[in-house]
Short mmCIF file of C-alpha atoms in Angstrom, two decimals:
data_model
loop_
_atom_site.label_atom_id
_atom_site.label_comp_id
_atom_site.label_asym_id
_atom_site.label_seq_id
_atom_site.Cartn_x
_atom_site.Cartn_y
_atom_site.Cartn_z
CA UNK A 1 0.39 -8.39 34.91
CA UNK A 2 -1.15 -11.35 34.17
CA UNK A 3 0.64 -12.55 30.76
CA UNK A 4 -1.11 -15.40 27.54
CA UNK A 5 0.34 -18.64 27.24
CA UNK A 6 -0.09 -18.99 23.21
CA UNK A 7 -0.35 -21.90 21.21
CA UNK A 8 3.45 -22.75 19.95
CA UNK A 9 4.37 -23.45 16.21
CA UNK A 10 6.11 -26.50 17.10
CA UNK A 11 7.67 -26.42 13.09
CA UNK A 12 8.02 -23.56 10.55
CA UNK A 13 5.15 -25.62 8.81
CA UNK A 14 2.88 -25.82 11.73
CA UNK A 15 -0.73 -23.72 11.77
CA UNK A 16 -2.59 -25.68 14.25
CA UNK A 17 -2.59 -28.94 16.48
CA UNK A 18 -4.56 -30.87 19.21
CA UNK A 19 -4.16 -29.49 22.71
CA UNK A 20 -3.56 -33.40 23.85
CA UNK A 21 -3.19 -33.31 27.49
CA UNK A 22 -2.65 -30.58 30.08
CA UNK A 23 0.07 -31.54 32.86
CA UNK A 24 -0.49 -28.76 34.98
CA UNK A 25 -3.79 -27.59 36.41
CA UNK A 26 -5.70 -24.10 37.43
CA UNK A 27 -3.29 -22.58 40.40
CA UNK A 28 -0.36 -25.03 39.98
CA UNK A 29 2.98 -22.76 39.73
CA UNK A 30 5.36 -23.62 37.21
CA UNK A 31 9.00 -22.24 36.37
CA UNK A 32 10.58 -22.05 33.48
CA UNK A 33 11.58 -25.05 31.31
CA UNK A 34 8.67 -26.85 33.28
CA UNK A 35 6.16 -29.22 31.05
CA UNK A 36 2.85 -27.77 30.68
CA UNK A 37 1.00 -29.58 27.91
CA UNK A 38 1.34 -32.20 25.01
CA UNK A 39 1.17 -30.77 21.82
CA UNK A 40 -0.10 -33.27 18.33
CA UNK A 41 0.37 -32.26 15.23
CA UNK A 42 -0.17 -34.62 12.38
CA UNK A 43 3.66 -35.34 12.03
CA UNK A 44 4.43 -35.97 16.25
CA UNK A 45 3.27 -35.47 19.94
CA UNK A 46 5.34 -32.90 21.38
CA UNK A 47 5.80 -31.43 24.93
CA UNK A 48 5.51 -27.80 25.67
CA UNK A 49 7.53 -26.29 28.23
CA UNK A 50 6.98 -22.77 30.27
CA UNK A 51 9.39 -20.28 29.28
CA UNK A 52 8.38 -17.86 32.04
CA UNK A 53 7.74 -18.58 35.93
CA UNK A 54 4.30 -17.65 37.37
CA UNK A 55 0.98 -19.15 38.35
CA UNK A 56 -1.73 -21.14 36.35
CA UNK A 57 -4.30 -18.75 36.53
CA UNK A 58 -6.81 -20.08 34.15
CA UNK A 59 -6.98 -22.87 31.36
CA UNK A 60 -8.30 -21.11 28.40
CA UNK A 61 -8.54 -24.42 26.24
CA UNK A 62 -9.75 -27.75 27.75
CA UNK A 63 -7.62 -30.39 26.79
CA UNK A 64 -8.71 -32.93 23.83
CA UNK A 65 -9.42 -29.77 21.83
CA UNK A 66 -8.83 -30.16 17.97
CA UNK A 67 -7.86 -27.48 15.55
CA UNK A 68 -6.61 -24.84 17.73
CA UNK A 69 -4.50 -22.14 15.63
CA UNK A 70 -1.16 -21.53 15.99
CA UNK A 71 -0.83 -18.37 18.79
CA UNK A 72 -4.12 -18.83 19.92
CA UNK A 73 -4.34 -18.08 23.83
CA UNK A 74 -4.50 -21.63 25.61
CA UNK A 75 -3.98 -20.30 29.27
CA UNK A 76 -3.42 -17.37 31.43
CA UNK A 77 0.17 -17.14 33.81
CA UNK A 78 0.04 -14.77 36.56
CA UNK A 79 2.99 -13.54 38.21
CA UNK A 80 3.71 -13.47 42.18
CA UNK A 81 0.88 -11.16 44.19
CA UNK A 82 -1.48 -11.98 41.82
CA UNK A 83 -4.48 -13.92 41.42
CA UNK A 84 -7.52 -14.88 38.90
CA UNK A 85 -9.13 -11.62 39.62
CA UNK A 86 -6.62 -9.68 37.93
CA UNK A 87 -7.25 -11.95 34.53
CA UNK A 88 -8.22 -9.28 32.05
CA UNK A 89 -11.84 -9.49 30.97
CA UNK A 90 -11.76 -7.08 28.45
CA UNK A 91 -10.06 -9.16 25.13
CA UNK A 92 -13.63 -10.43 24.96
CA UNK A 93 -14.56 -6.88 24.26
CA UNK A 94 -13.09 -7.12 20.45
CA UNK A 95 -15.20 -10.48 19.69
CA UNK A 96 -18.20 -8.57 20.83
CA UNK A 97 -17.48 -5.48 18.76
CA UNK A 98 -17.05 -7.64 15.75
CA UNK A 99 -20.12 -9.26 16.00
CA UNK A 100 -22.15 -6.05 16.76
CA UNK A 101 -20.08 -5.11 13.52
CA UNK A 102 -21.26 -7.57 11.67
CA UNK A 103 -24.54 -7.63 12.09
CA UNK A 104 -24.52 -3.87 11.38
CA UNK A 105 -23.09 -5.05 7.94
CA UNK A 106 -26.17 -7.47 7.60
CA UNK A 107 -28.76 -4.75 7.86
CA UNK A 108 -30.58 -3.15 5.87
CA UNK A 109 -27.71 -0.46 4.42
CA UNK A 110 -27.57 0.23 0.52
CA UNK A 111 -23.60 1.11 1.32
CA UNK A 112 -23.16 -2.17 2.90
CA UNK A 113 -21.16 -3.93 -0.63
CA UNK A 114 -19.88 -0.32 -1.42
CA UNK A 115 -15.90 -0.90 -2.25
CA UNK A 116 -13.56 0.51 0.47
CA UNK A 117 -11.13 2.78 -0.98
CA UNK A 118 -7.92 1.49 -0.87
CA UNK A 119 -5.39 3.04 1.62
CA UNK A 120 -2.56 5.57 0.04
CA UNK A 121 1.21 4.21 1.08
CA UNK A 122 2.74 6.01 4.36
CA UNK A 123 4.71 8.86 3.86
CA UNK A 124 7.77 7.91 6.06
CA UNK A 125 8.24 8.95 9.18
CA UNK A 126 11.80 8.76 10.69
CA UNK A 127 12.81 9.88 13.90
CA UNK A 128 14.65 13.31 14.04
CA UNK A 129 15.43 13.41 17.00
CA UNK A 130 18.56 14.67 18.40
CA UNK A 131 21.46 11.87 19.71
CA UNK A 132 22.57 14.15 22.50
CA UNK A 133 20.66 17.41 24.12
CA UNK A 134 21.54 20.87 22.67
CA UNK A 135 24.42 22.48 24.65
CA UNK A 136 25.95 19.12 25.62
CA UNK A 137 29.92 19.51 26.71
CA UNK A 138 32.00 17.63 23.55
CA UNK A 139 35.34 16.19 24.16
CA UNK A 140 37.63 15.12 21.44
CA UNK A 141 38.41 11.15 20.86
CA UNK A 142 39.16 8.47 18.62
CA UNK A 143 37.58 5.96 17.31
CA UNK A 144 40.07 3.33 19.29
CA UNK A 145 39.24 5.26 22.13
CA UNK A 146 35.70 5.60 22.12
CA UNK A 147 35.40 1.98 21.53
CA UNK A 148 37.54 1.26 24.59
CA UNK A 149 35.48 3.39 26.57
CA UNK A 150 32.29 1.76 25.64
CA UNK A 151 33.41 -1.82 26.32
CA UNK A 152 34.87 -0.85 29.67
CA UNK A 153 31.67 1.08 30.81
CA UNK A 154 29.79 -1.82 29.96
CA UNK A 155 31.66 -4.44 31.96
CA UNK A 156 31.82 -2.12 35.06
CA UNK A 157 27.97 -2.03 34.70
CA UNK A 158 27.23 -5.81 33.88
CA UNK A 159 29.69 -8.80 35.22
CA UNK A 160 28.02 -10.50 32.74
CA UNK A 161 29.98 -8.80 29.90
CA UNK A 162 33.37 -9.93 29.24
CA UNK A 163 35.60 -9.96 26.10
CA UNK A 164 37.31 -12.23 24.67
CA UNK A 165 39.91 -12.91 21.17
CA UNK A 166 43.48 -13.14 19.73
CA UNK A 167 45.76 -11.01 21.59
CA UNK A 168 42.87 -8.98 23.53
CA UNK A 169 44.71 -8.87 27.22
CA UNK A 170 48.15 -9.43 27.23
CA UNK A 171 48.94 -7.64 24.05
CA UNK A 172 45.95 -4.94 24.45
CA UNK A 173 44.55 -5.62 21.18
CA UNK A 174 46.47 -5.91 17.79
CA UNK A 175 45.14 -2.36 17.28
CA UNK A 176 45.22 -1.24 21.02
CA UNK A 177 41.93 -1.16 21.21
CA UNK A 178 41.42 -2.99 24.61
CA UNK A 179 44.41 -0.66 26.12
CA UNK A 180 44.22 -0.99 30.18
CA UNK A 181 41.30 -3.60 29.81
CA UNK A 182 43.22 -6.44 31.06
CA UNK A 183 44.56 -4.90 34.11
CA UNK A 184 41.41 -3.02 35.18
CA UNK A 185 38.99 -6.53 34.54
CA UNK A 186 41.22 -9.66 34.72
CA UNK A 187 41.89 -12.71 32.47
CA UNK A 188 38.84 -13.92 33.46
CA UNK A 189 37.23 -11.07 31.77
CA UNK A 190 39.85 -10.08 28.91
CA UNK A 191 40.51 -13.50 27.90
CA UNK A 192 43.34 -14.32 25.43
CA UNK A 193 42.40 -17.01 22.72
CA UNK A 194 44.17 -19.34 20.54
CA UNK A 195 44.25 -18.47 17.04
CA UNK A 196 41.14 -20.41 16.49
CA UNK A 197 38.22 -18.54 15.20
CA UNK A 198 35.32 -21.64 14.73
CA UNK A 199 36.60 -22.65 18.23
CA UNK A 200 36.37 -19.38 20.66
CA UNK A 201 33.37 -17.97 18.32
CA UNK A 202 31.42 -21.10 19.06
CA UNK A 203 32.52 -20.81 23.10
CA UNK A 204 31.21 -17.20 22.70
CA UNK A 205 28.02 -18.91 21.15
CA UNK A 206 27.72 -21.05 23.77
CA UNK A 207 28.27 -18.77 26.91
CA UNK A 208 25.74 -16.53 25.42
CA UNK A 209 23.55 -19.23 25.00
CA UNK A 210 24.13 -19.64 29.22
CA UNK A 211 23.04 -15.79 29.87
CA UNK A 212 26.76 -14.70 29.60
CA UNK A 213 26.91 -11.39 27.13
CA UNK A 214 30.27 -11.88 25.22
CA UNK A 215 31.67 -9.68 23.37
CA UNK A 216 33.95 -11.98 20.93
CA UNK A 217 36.91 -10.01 18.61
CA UNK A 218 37.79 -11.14 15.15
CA UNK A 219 41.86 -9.95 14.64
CA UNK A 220 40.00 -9.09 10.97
CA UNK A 221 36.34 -9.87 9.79
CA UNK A 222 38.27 -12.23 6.95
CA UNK A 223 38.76 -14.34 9.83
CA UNK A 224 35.85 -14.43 10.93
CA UNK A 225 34.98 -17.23 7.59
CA UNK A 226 36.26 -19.42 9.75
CA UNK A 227 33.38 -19.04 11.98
CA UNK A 228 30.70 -18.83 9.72
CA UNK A 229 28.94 -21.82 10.98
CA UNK A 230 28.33 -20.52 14.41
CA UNK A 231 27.76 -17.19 13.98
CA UNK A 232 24.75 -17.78 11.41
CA UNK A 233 23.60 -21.31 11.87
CA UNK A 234 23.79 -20.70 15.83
CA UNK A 235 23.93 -17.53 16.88
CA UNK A 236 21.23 -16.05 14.55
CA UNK A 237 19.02 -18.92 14.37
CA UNK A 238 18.21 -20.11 17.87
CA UNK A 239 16.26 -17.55 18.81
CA UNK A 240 13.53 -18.43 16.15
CA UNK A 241 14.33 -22.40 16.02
CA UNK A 242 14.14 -22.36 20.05
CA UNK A 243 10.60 -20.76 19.82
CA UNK A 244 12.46 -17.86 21.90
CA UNK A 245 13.40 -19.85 24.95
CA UNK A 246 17.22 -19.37 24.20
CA UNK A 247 19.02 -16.54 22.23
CA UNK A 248 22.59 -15.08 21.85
CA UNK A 249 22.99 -11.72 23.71
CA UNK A 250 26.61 -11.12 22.18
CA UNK A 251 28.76 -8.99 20.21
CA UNK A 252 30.68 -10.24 17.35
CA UNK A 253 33.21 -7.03 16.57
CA UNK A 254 36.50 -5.91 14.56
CA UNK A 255 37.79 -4.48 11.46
CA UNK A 256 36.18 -4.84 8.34
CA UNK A 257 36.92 -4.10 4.77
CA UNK A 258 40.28 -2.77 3.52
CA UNK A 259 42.96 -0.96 5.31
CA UNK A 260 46.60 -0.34 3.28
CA UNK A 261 48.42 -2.96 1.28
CA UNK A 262 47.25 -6.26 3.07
CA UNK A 263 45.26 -8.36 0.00
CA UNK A 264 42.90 -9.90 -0.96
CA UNK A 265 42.47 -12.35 2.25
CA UNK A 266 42.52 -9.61 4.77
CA UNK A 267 40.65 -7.04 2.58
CA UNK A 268 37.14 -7.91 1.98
CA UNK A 269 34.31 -5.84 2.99
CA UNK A 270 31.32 -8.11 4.95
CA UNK A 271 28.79 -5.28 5.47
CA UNK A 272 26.36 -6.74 2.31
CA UNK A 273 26.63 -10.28 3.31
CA UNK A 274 25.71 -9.94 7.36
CA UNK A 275 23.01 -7.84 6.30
CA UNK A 276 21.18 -10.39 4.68
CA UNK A 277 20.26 -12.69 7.76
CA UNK A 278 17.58 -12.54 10.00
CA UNK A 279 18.65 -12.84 13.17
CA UNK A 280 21.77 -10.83 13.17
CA UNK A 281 21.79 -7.18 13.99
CA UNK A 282 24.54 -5.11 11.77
CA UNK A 283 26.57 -2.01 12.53
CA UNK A 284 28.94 0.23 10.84
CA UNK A 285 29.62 3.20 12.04
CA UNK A 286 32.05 6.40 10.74
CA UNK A 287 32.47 8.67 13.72
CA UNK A 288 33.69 8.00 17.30
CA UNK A 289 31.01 9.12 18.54
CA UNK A 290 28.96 6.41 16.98
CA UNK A 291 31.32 4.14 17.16
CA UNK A 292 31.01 4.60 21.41
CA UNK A 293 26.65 4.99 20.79
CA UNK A 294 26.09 2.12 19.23
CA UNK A 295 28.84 -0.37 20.86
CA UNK A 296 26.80 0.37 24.17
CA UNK A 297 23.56 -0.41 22.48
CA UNK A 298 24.70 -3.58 20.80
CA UNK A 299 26.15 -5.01 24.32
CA UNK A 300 22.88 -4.41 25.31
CA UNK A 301 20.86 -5.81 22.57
CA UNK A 302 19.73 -9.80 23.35
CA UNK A 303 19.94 -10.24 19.63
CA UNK A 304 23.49 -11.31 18.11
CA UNK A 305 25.04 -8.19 16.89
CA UNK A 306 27.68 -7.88 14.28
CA UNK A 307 30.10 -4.64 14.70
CA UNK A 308 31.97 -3.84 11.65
CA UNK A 309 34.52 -1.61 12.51
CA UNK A 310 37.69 -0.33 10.66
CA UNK A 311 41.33 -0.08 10.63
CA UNK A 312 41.69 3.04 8.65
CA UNK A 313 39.06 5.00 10.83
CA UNK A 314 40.46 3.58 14.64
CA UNK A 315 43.35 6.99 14.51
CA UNK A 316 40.77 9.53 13.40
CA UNK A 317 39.33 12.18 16.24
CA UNK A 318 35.87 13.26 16.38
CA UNK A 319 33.66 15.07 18.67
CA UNK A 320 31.91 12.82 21.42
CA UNK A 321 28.97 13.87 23.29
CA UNK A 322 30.60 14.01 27.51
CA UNK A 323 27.64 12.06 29.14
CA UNK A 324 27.75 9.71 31.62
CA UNK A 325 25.69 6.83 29.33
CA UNK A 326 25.93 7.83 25.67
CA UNK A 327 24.12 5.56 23.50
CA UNK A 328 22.97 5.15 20.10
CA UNK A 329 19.84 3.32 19.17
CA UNK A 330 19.92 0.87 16.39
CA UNK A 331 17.63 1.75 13.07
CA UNK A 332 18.39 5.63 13.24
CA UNK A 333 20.38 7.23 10.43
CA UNK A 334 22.24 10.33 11.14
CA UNK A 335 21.73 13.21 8.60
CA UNK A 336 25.43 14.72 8.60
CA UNK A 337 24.28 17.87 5.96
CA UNK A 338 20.88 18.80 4.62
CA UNK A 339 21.04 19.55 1.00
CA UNK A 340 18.09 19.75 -1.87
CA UNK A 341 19.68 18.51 -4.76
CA UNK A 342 20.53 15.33 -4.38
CA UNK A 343 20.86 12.47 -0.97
CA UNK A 344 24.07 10.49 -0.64
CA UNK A 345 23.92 7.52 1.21
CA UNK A 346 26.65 6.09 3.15
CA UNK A 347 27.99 4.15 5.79
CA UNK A 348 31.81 3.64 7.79
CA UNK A 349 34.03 4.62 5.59
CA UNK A 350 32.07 5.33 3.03
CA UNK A 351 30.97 8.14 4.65
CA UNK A 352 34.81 9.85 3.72
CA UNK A 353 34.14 10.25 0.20
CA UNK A 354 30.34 10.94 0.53
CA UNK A 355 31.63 14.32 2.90
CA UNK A 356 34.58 15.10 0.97
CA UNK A 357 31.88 15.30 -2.40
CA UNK A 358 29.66 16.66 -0.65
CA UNK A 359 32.20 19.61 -0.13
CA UNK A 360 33.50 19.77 -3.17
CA UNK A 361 30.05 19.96 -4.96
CA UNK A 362 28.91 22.64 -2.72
CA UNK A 363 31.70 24.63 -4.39
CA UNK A 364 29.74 24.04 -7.25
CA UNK A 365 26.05 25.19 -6.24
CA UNK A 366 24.84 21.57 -5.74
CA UNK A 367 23.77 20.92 -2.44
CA UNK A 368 24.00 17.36 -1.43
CA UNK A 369 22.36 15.82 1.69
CA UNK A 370 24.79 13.19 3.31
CA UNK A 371 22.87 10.18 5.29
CA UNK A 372 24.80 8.02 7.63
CA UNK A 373 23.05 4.55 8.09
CA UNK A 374 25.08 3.54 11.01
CA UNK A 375 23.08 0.36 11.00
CA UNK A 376 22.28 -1.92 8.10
CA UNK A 377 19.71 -4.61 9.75
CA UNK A 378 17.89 -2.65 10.99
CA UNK A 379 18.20 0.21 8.44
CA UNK A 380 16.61 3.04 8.72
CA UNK A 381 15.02 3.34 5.16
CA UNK A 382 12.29 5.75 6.13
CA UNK A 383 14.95 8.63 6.15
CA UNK A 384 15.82 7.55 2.89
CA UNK A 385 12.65 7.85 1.17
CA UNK A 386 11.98 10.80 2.54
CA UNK A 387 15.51 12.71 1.69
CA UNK A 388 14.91 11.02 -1.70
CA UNK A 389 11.33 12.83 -1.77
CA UNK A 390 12.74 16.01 -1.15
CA UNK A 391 15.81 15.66 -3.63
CA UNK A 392 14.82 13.33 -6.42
CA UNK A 393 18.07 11.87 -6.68
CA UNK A 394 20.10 9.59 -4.69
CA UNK A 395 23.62 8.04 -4.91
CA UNK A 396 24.88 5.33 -2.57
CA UNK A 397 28.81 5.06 -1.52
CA UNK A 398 30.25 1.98 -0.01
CA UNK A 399 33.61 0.33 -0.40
CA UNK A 400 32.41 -3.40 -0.78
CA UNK A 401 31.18 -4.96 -4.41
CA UNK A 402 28.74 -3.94 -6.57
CA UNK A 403 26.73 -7.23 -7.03
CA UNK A 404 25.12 -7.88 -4.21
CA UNK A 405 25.63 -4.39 -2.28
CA UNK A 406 24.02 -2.27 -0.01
CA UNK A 407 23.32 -0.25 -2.36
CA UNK A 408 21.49 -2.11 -4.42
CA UNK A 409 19.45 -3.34 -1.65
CA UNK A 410 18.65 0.77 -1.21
CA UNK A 411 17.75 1.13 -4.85
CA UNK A 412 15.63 -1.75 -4.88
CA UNK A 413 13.64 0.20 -1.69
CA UNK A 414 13.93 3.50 -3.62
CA UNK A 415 12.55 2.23 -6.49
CA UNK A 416 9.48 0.45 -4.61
CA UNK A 417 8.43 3.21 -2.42
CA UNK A 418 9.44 6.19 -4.04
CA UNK A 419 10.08 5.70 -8.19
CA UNK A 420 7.28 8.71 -8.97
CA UNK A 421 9.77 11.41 -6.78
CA UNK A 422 12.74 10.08 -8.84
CA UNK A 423 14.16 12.43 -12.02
CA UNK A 424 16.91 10.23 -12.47
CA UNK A 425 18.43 6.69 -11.78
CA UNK A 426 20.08 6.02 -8.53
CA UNK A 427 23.39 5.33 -8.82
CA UNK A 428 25.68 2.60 -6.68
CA UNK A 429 28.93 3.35 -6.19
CA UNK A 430 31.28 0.62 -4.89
CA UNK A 431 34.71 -0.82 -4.52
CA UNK A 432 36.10 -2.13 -8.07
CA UNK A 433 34.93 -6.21 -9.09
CA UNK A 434 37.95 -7.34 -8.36
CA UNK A 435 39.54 -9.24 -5.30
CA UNK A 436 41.71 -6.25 -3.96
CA UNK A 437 45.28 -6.17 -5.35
CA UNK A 438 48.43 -6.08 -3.11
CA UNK A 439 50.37 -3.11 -5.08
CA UNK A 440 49.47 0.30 -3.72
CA UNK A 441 48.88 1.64 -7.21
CA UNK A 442 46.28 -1.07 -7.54
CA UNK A 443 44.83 -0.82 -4.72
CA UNK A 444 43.89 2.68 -5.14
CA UNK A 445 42.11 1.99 -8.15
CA UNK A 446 39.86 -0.56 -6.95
CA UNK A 447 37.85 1.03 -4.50
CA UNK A 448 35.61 3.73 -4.58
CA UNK A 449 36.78 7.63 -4.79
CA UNK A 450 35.22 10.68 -4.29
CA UNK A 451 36.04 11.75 -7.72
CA UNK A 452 33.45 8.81 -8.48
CA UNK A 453 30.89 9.80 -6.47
CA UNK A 454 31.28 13.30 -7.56
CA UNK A 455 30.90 12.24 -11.17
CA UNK A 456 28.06 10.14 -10.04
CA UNK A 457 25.89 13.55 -8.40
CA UNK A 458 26.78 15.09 -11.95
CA UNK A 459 24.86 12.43 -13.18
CA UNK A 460 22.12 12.32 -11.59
CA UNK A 461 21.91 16.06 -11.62
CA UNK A 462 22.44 16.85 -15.39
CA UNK A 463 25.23 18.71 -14.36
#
């Protein structure tokens, strides 16, 4: 269908310019990357190139023309078959209503400066639907497996997808997570790196950047600081700075947070500090199944994704839906058990102690209802608010920091959209603030427990 050519914001700053000069004309065809017009604002003259391929199919604003707003239509591209007849009349239609509207208004109506009540907030409305149909066959798997499974059924579906990072092929993956991968795709697909992680992160950058859809491995997410640069300042900025002509379909993936006895520097817990930018998409999943759902979906995704996995979890079995494409959209949390007492909200391996309370507390006539986020950006705060309507309480489990933390980012939501349902604080609970000690005794004590969250419910229940 016949698709707007909009005025471009040729700077963040930028809310309207001079249509200069056209270089194309009615009926010229033009591809993309092809210049179409010059653009002034009062800083430059800029060119403006087509980031589709179509027809000319009408000039909506004559070039010379001051003052035209940012996103304003400036032409009309029609695609192959088509032709000005197909142009759609009808957006006139609104600018007609309005004005009937408005003259309405000026009549003679004693309502006419009568206030307009204001609008009462939207009760959320998350999607409940289920991830797999009723009666659907379940096979057993673990995490390591599930994510093997979802990488390989995405490069057998797109060449495009390949995977690259330390010890990925000829090793199979420091945690045998790319077991078979090698032999079944090639090194051209399953590609070994140097121990490098600014260097092949920014070649992963840059082949996504060329329509490739990499899917690049950090041996640890600590590593992965080495890399900072182009996973933020390129990967999840181009799309926006590019005025969407280029983005970064790719998959940045590996373990995240702590695992047993391996310090401070191979330790830390990234889930707060990805969440934070615009541009990335951020995952965390608990259970294989999830772990399979959402990999899929993120290879997918033409958005950057970040998939923080972990090393504890990659052994652990869970049931996983037997379909042919399983996936997981992004933005859905997963209600694991329905309670009326209080929500706990979780994510990874978070989700361990959140289930284990939950248990436990049971036991004890509280009934807890256990939220997965899966995703963090975007997160699904609509389930949230309205578990937290229901319950009146709410305590949030996650292994990383306390300043800074998810969970205070939930509390701060909780607090804006739903502080007349609460009947007590909500309360964070996190890792320790404290780099994470080497000694297993230490260890232990600096990150979160489910004796903590426990004591947290009792809290926040007056138990």
């Amino acid at each position: 269908m016949a698709t707007e050519i909009l005025m471009p914001a040729l700077s963040p700053t930028m809310e309207e310019g001079t249509l200069a000069k056209w270089l194309v004309k009615e009926g010229d065809e033009v591809s993309s990357g092809d210049i179409l017009a010059e653009i002034e604002t009062d800083k430059a003259t800029m060119e403006f190139e087509a980031v589709d391929e179509g027809t000319i199919g009408k000039i909506l604003i004559s070039e010379g023309t001051e003052g035209v707003k940012v996103n304003t239509a400036i032409a009309v591209l029609l695609e192959e078959g088509e032709d000005a007849s197909d142009i759609d009349t009808a957006k006139s239609a609104p600018a007609e209503a309005k004005s009937d509207d408005a003259e309405a208004k000026s009549g003679d109506n004693d309502d006419s400066d009568r206030a307009t009540p204001a609008e009462g907030k939207k009760q959320p409305e998350p999607d409940t639907s289920p991830d797999w149909p009723e009666g659907t066959e379940m096979k057993q798997q673990t995490v390591r497996e599930a994510l093997r499974d979802a990488m390989a059924e995405e490069m057998r579906r797109d060449e495009d997808v390949f995977l690259m990072g330390e010890e990925v092929a000829e090793y199979q993956g420091a945690y045998k997570i790319t077991q078979g991968m090698l032999d079944e795709f090639g090194p051209k697909r399953v590609i070994d790196t140097p121990i490098t992680e600014h260097g092949f992160a920014g070649i992963g950058v840059g082949a996504a950047f060329g329509g490739l859809r990499p899917i690049v491995e950090f041996m640890t997410f600590n590593f992965a600081m080495q890399a900072m640069d182009q996973i933020i300042n390129s990967a999840a900025k181009t799309l926006y700075m590019s005025g969407g002509q280029m983005g970064a379909p790719m998959v940045f993936r590996g373990p995240n947070g702590a695992a047993a006895r391996v310090g401070a520097q191979h330790s830390q817990d990234y889930a707060a500090w990805f969440m934070q930018i615009p541009g990335l998409k951020v995952a965390m999943p608990y259970s294989a199944s999830d772990y399979k759902g959402l990999m899929k979906t993120a290879i997918r995704d033409p958005n950057p994704v970040i998939f923080l996995e972990n090393e504890i979890l990659y052994g652990r079995s869970f049931d996983v839906p037997d379909i042919e494409d399983y996936t997981v959209p992004f933005g859905k949390a997963r209600i694991w058990r329905e309670g009326s007492d209080v929500t706990i909200v979780s994510f990874g391996i978070g989700m361990t102690y959140a289930l284990e309370a939950a248990e436990k507390l049971a036991e004890e006539g509280i009934e807890a209802e256990v939220i997965d986020l899966r995703t963090l950006r975007p997160m699904d705060t609509d389930t949230i608010l309205k578990s937290v309507m229901k319950t009146n309480r709410c305590v949030t489990v996650e292994e990383g920091w306390p300043q800074g933390s998810v969970g205070g980012y939930i509390s701060g939501v909780i607090m804006q959209e739903a502080f007349d349902y609460l009947d007590a604080p909500v309360i964070t609970c996190t890792g320790k603030d404290v780099p994470m000690p080497y000694a297993a005794n230490l260890e232990k004590h600096a990150l979160v427990t489910t004796d903590e969250v426990i004591e947290a419910v009792k809290s926040v229940t007056y138990r």
